[in-house]
Amino acid sequence: MSITERHRGRTALVTGGSRGIGRAVSRRLAREGALVAVHYGHDEAAADRTVKEIETDGGRAFPIRAELGVPGDATALWSAFDRELAAYAPEAGPGLDILVNNAGITLPRTIEQVTEEDYDRVFAVNAKAPFFILQQGLGRLRDGGRVVNISSAATRVAYPAIIAYSMTKAALDHLTLSLALQLAPRNITVNTVAPGFTETEINPTLQNPQIRQALSAASVFNRLGAPADIADVVAFVASDDARWVTGQWLDATGGVHLGL
Ligand code: NAP
């Protein structure tokens, strides 16, 4: 697909941009002209692959590494971002226009199974990291910018099998709401995009044909979401077309909860 102009001249940071949904978001934003910082935590090869794919598509991107969920993670992420941006694209100037808080881990455990360690870990990666990334990112985000938080449809229904994970995403949902109000005077919009069952590596049980079929059947379209299904929504919310939308929770589940 050829490059369109919608995000031309903008700098974006996609956390967890190396794989899964984040990879699709990075590719989509870059295809529309954004310069994209593809963040990853551990899998350097995946980040390099995503950057190469973007370059092959005619876009511009660079990888940045920072492990999230550990003390000082946000500081490490922003120093890597500042350093690599200045090295890769000095003409873009410091700062960014689009921040996508996408990196996350799952925790498929019930309340009886979750240990204190599990709980701290999933909150550290999914809720604490985006909070401090935003806290330290506010000065870097340009006026008129966009924040998109990737939550989950699991915050809107009872889902005991992933209770602690769902609680982390509920915290993220609130971050969207409060910051949307606070950042409005700067014309920055803050929104949540909530995927449903999406085909990525986060959920290894998708390899099981029965589970796959059951999760596909949850959508009114009778299929799993593709990462691109989510990326298209994120690219819209991040665009000027969505300038009048802020503080919202956008369902990107393929209608999982439409009927009884
Ligand atoms: P994924 O395929 O497992 O990719 C996760 C991404 O996050 C990778 O780039 C990974 O990089 C990064 N990441 C994970 N833990 C990290 C850490 N501790 N430090 C730094 N980076 C880390 O996951 P996904 O399915 O695309 O999920 C993306 C987001 O969508 C998550 O927030 C998830 O909760 C949400 N979501 C997914 C689904 C679904 O069904 N897939 C449904 C609802 C919501 P490294 O591998 O390099 O660490």
GROMACS .gro file of C-alpha atoms and ligand atoms in nm:
model
  308
    1MET     CA    1   0.000   0.000   0.000
    2SER     CA    2   0.135   0.343  -0.083
    3ILE     CA    3   0.216   0.612   0.172
    4THR     CA    4  -0.070   0.852   0.245
    5GLU     CA    5  -0.021   1.189   0.403
    6ARG     CA    6  -0.246   1.177   0.709
    7HIS     CA    7   0.039   1.163   0.962
    8ARG     CA    8   0.310   1.330   0.754
    9GLY     CA    9   0.546   1.545   0.966
   10ARG     CA   10   0.442   1.375   1.291
   11THR     CA   11   0.656   1.174   1.527
   12ALA     CA   12   0.497   0.875   1.701
   13LEU     CA   13   0.602   0.641   1.979
   14VAL     CA   14   0.433   0.301   1.997
   15THR     CA   15   0.516   0.105   2.310
   16GLY     CA   16   0.536  -0.266   2.235
   17GLY     CA   17   0.554  -0.162   1.870
   18SER     CA   18   0.765  -0.460   1.771
   19ARG     CA   19   0.504  -0.738   1.771
   20GLY     CA   20   0.130  -0.806   1.756
   21ILE     CA   21  -0.107  -0.509   1.769
   22GLY     CA   22   0.176  -0.261   1.826
   23ARG     CA   23   0.355  -0.380   1.515
   24ALA     CA   24   0.041  -0.325   1.307
   25VAL     CA   25  -0.006   0.021   1.462
   26SER     CA   26   0.356   0.114   1.391
   27ARG     CA   27   0.326  -0.001   1.030
   28ARG     CA   28  -0.002   0.179   0.976
   29LEU     CA   29   0.116   0.511   1.125
   30ALA     CA   30   0.439   0.493   0.924
   31ARG     CA   31   0.246   0.410   0.606
   32GLU     CA   32   0.054   0.732   0.662
   33GLY     CA   33   0.375   0.932   0.691
   34ALA     CA   34   0.462   0.933   1.062
   35LEU     CA   35   0.816   0.883   1.182
   36VAL     CA   36   0.773   0.594   1.427
   37ALA     CA   37   0.974   0.495   1.734
   38VAL     CA   38   0.916   0.120   1.758
   39HIS     CA   39   0.956   0.034   2.125
   40TYR     CA   40   1.033  -0.316   2.253
   41GLY     CA   41   1.146  -0.473   2.579
   42HIS     CA   42   1.328  -0.795   2.501
   43ASP     CA   43   1.292  -0.916   2.143
   44GLU     CA   44   1.535  -0.702   1.945
   45ALA     CA   45   1.499  -0.917   1.632
   46ALA     CA   46   1.124  -0.855   1.623
   47ALA     CA   47   1.174  -0.479   1.656
   48ASP     CA   48   1.434  -0.479   1.379
   49ARG     CA   49   1.199  -0.682   1.159
   50THR     CA   50   0.918  -0.433   1.210
   51VAL     CA   51   1.147  -0.140   1.132
   52LYS     CA   52   1.262  -0.317   0.812
   53GLU     CA   53   0.901  -0.384   0.708
   54ILE     CA   54   0.823  -0.015   0.754
   55GLU     CA   55   1.125   0.085   0.546
   56THR     CA   56   1.024  -0.161   0.275
   57ASP     CA   57   0.681   0.004   0.271
   58GLY     CA   58   0.858   0.338   0.216
   59GLY     CA   59   0.818   0.464   0.574
   60ARG     CA   60   1.058   0.577   0.845
   61ALA     CA   61   1.109   0.414   1.184
   62PHE     CA   62   1.373   0.335   1.443
   63PRO     CA   63   1.377   0.087   1.733
   64ILE     CA   64   1.408   0.182   2.099
   65ARG     CA   65   1.458  -0.061   2.384
   66ALA     CA   66   1.334  -0.023   2.741
   67GLU     CA   67   1.207  -0.294   2.968
   68LEU     CA   68   0.880  -0.188   3.129
   69GLY     CA   69   0.757  -0.301   3.469
   70VAL     CA   70   1.089  -0.235   3.642
   71PRO     CA   71   1.190   0.069   3.852
   72GLY     CA   72   1.293   0.364   3.637
   73ASP     CA   73   1.132   0.217   3.325
   74ALA     CA   74   0.971   0.541   3.203
   75THR     CA   75   1.294   0.736   3.247
   76ALA     CA   76   1.484   0.469   3.054
   77LEU     CA   77   1.224   0.470   2.776
   78TRP     CA   78   1.231   0.847   2.731
   79SER     CA   79   1.610   0.868   2.737
   80ALA     CA   80   1.626   0.598   2.470
   81PHE     CA   81   1.359   0.784   2.271
   82ASP     CA   82   1.538   1.122   2.297
   83ARG     CA   83   1.874   0.971   2.208
   84GLU     CA   84   1.762   0.757   1.914
   85LEU     CA   85   1.533   1.026   1.772
   86ALA     CA   86   1.818   1.281   1.773
   87ALA     CA   87   2.049   1.028   1.607
   88TYR     CA   88   1.801   0.898   1.347
   89ALA     CA   89   1.604   1.209   1.253
   90PRO     CA   90   1.758   1.527   1.398
   91GLU     CA   91   1.548   1.734   1.156
   92ALA     CA   92   1.228   1.613   1.326
   93GLY     CA   93   1.328   1.802   1.642
   94PRO     CA   94   1.275   1.679   1.996
   95GLY     CA   95   0.936   1.562   2.120
   96LEU     CA   96   0.644   1.378   1.965
   97ASP     CA   97   0.286   1.412   1.840
   98ILE     CA   98   0.142   1.064   1.895
   99LEU     CA   99   0.192   0.836   2.194
  100VAL     CA  100   0.037   0.489   2.180
  101ASN     CA  101   0.052   0.307   2.514
  102ASN     CA  102   0.021  -0.045   2.380
  103ALA     CA  103   0.279  -0.268   2.552
  104GLY     CA  104   0.115  -0.513   2.786
  105ILE     CA  105   0.118  -0.862   2.931
  106THR     CA  106  -0.165  -1.093   3.019
  107LEU     CA  107  -0.231  -1.292   3.336
  108PRO     CA  108  -0.470  -1.581   3.275
  109ARG     CA  109  -0.539  -1.655   3.644
  110THR     CA  110  -0.842  -1.644   3.873
  111ILE     CA  111  -0.847  -1.461   4.207
  112GLU     CA  112  -0.752  -1.786   4.383
  113GLN     CA  113  -0.447  -1.832   4.160
  114VAL     CA  114  -0.297  -1.481   4.148
  115THR     CA  115   0.009  -1.441   4.372
  116GLU     CA  116   0.125  -1.106   4.508
  117GLU     CA  117   0.417  -1.126   4.267
  118ASP     CA  118   0.186  -1.184   3.968
  119TYR     CA  119  -0.032  -0.894   4.076
  120ASP     CA  120   0.258  -0.651   4.116
  121ARG     CA  121   0.408  -0.756   3.783
  122VAL     CA  122   0.091  -0.718   3.574
  123PHE     CA  123   0.014  -0.381   3.734
  124ALA     CA  124   0.375  -0.265   3.688
  125VAL     CA  125   0.372  -0.334   3.313
  126ASN     CA  126   0.010  -0.256   3.222
  127ALA     CA  127  -0.082   0.033   3.454
  128LYS     CA  128   0.219   0.182   3.633
  129ALA     CA  129   0.441   0.201   3.324
  130PRO     CA  130   0.186   0.394   3.109
  131PHE     CA  131   0.118   0.629   3.404
  132PHE     CA  132   0.483   0.730   3.439
  133ILE     CA  133   0.542   0.723   3.062
  134LEU     CA  134   0.264   0.980   3.039
  135GLN     CA  135   0.385   1.177   3.341
  136GLN     CA  136   0.729   1.213   3.184
  137GLY     CA  137   0.592   1.240   2.832
  138LEU     CA  138   0.362   1.539   2.888
  139GLY     CA  139   0.644   1.788   2.837
  140ARG     CA  140   0.756   1.608   2.522
  141LEU     CA  141   0.411   1.579   2.367
  142ARG     CA  142   0.344   1.870   2.136
  143ASP     CA  143   0.022   2.073   2.156
  144GLY     CA  144  -0.242   1.922   1.926
  145GLY     CA  145  -0.100   1.579   1.998
  146ARG     CA  146  -0.266   1.242   2.052
  147VAL     CA  147  -0.255   0.982   2.326
  148VAL     CA  148  -0.407   0.641   2.256
  149ASN     CA  149  -0.419   0.385   2.537
  150ILE     CA  150  -0.472   0.022   2.440
  151SER     CA  151  -0.707  -0.131   2.695
  152SER     CA  152  -0.929  -0.436   2.659
  153ALA     CA  153  -1.294  -0.525   2.619
  154ALA     CA  154  -1.242  -0.719   2.943
  155THR     CA  155  -1.294  -0.397   3.145
  156ARG     CA  156  -1.661  -0.384   3.043
  157VAL     CA  157  -1.768  -0.735   3.137
  158ALA     CA  158  -1.712  -0.980   3.421
  159TYR     CA  159  -1.412  -1.193   3.333
  160PRO     CA  160  -1.296  -1.387   3.642
  161ALA     CA  161  -1.038  -1.590   3.445
  162ILE     CA  162  -0.824  -1.276   3.393
  163ILE     CA  163  -0.935  -1.067   3.690
  164ALA     CA  164  -0.607  -0.891   3.777
  165TYR     CA  165  -0.529  -0.821   3.410
  166SER     CA  166  -0.875  -0.665   3.366
  167MET     CA  167  -0.815  -0.448   3.674
  168THR     CA  168  -0.493  -0.310   3.518
  169LYS     CA  169  -0.684  -0.213   3.205
  170ALA     CA  170  -0.962  -0.054   3.412
  171ALA     CA  171  -0.691   0.165   3.570
  172LEU     CA  172  -0.571   0.259   3.223
  173ASP     CA  173  -0.928   0.348   3.123
  174HIS     CA  174  -0.939   0.599   3.406
  175LEU     CA  175  -0.604   0.747   3.303
  176THR     CA  176  -0.766   0.823   2.966
  177LEU     CA  177  -1.058   1.001   3.128
  178SER     CA  178  -0.860   1.223   3.366
  179LEU     CA  179  -0.591   1.317   3.118
  180ALA     CA  180  -0.843   1.394   2.843
  181LEU     CA  181  -0.981   1.670   3.065
  182GLN     CA  182  -0.643   1.794   3.182
  183LEU     CA  183  -0.484   1.806   2.836
  184ALA     CA  184  -0.777   1.959   2.648
  185PRO     CA  185  -0.645   2.317   2.684
  186ARG     CA  186  -0.345   2.201   2.482
  187ASN     CA  187  -0.570   2.047   2.214
  188ILE     CA  188  -0.432   1.705   2.296
  189THR     CA  189  -0.689   1.425   2.273
  190VAL     CA  190  -0.666   1.116   2.492
  191ASN     CA  191  -0.865   0.806   2.401
  192THR     CA  192  -0.881   0.437   2.472
  193VAL     CA  193  -0.903   0.169   2.205
  194ALA     CA  194  -1.024  -0.163   2.344
  195PRO     CA  195  -0.951  -0.476   2.140
  196GLY     CA  196  -1.134  -0.805   2.183
  197PHE     CA  197  -0.986  -1.144   2.096
  198THR     CA  198  -0.705  -1.059   1.857
  199GLU     CA  199  -0.467  -1.293   1.682
  200THR     CA  200  -0.126  -1.222   1.841
  201GLU     CA  201   0.130  -1.412   2.045
  202ILE     CA  202  -0.010  -1.282   2.377
  203ASN     CA  203  -0.258  -1.568   2.386
  204PRO     CA  204  -0.089  -1.903   2.310
  205THR     CA  205  -0.418  -2.090   2.365
  206LEU     CA  206  -0.528  -1.962   2.022
  207GLN     CA  207  -0.328  -2.255   1.881
  208ASN     CA  208  -0.596  -2.483   2.024
  209PRO     CA  209  -0.863  -2.524   1.750
  210GLN     CA  210  -1.151  -2.549   1.999
  211ILE     CA  211  -1.053  -2.235   2.190
  212ARG     CA  212  -0.992  -2.060   1.860
  213GLN     CA  213  -1.337  -2.147   1.737
  214ALA     CA  214  -1.504  -2.042   2.062
  215LEU     CA  215  -1.326  -1.705   2.071
  216SER     CA  216  -1.397  -1.647   1.702
  217ALA     CA  217  -1.766  -1.717   1.761
  218ALA     CA  218  -1.771  -1.443   2.029
  219SER     CA  219  -1.752  -1.182   1.752
  220VAL     CA  220  -2.064  -1.114   1.549
  221PHE     CA  221  -1.837  -1.152   1.245
  222ASN     CA  222  -1.736  -1.501   1.361
  223ARG     CA  223  -1.361  -1.450   1.344
  224LEU     CA  224  -1.070  -1.337   1.558
  225GLY     CA  225  -0.954  -0.979   1.527
  226ALA     CA  226  -0.644  -0.919   1.317
  227PRO     CA  227  -0.387  -0.672   1.451
  228ALA     CA  228  -0.465  -0.452   1.149
  229ASP     CA  229  -0.829  -0.429   1.262
  230ILE     CA  230  -0.710  -0.253   1.576
  231ALA     CA  231  -0.436  -0.051   1.403
  232ASP     CA  232  -0.686   0.109   1.165
  233VAL     CA  233  -0.890   0.238   1.458
  234VAL     CA  234  -0.580   0.368   1.636
  235ALA     CA  235  -0.463   0.548   1.321
  236PHE     CA  236  -0.801   0.719   1.294
  237VAL     CA  237  -0.806   0.824   1.660
  238ALA     CA  238  -0.451   0.955   1.618
  239SER     CA  239  -0.546   1.159   1.312
  240ASP     CA  240  -0.683   1.508   1.268
  241ASP     CA  241  -1.014   1.348   1.160
  242ALA     CA  242  -1.068   1.254   1.528
  243ARG     CA  243  -0.997   1.603   1.668
  244TRP     CA  244  -1.348   1.622   1.823
  245VAL     CA  245  -1.321   1.288   2.003
  246THR     CA  246  -1.157   1.279   2.345
  247GLY     CA  247  -1.188   1.087   2.671
  248GLN     CA  248  -1.360   0.802   2.485
  249TRP     CA  249  -1.346   0.427   2.508
  250LEU     CA  250  -1.366   0.282   2.157
  251ASP     CA  251  -1.476  -0.077   2.125
  252ALA     CA  252  -1.265  -0.256   1.863
  253THR     CA  253  -1.385  -0.609   1.925
  254GLY     CA  254  -1.585  -0.702   1.616
  255GLY     CA  255  -1.906  -0.669   1.816
  256VAL     CA  256  -1.819  -0.921   2.085
  257HIS     CA  257  -2.074  -0.782   2.333
  258LEU     CA  258  -2.352  -0.676   2.099
  259GLY     CA  259  -2.612  -0.934   2.188
  260LEU     CA  260  -2.704  -1.184   2.458
  261NAP     P1  261   0.202  -0.924   2.208
  261NAP     O1  262   0.183  -0.978   2.071
  261NAP     O2  263   0.242  -1.018   2.317
  261NAP     O3  264   0.306  -0.801   2.201
  261NAP     C1  265   0.339  -0.734   2.321
  261NAP     C2  266   0.431  -0.618   2.291
  261NAP     O4  267   0.458  -0.550   2.415
  261NAP     C3  268   0.567  -0.662   2.237
  261NAP     O5  269   0.616  -0.563   2.151
  261NAP     C4  270   0.653  -0.670   2.362
  261NAP     O6  271   0.792  -0.648   2.333
  261NAP     C5  272   0.598  -0.556   2.445
  261NAP     N1  273   0.616  -0.582   2.587
  261NAP     C6  274   0.551  -0.676   2.662
  261NAP     N2  275   0.598  -0.674   2.788
  261NAP     C7  276   0.694  -0.579   2.792
  261NAP     C8  277   0.779  -0.531   2.896
  261NAP     N3  278   0.778  -0.581   3.019
  261NAP     N4  279   0.867  -0.432   2.865
  261NAP     C9  280   0.871  -0.380   2.740
  261NAP     N5  281   0.793  -0.422   2.639
  261NAP    C10  282   0.705  -0.520   2.666
  261NAP     O7  283   0.068  -0.854   2.262
  261NAP     P2  284  -0.059  -0.796   2.182
  261NAP     O8  285  -0.162  -0.902   2.177
  261NAP     O9  286  -0.017  -0.730   2.058
  261NAP    O10  287  -0.111  -0.688   2.288
  261NAP    C11  288  -0.090  -0.549   2.273
  261NAP    C12  289  -0.184  -0.476   2.370
  261NAP    O11  290  -0.319  -0.508   2.337
  261NAP    C13  291  -0.163  -0.519   2.515
  261NAP    O12  292  -0.173  -0.406   2.600
  261NAP    C14  293  -0.280  -0.614   2.540
  261NAP    O13  294  -0.317  -0.618   2.677
  261NAP    C15  295  -0.387  -0.551   2.453
  261NAP     N6  296  -0.493  -0.646   2.416
  261NAP    C16  297  -0.464  -0.756   2.341
  261NAP    C17  298  -0.567  -0.844   2.310
  261NAP    C18  299  -0.543  -0.969   2.225
  261NAP    O14  300  -0.633  -1.054   2.217
  261NAP     N7  301  -0.426  -0.983   2.162
  261NAP    C19  302  -0.698  -0.820   2.355
  261NAP    C20  303  -0.723  -0.707   2.431
  261NAP    C21  304  -0.619  -0.621   2.461
  261NAP     P3  305   0.904  -0.759   2.380
  261NAP    O15  306   0.858  -0.889   2.327
  261NAP    O16  307   1.031  -0.712   2.317
  261NAP    O17  308   0.907  -0.752   2.529
   0.00000   0.00000   0.00000
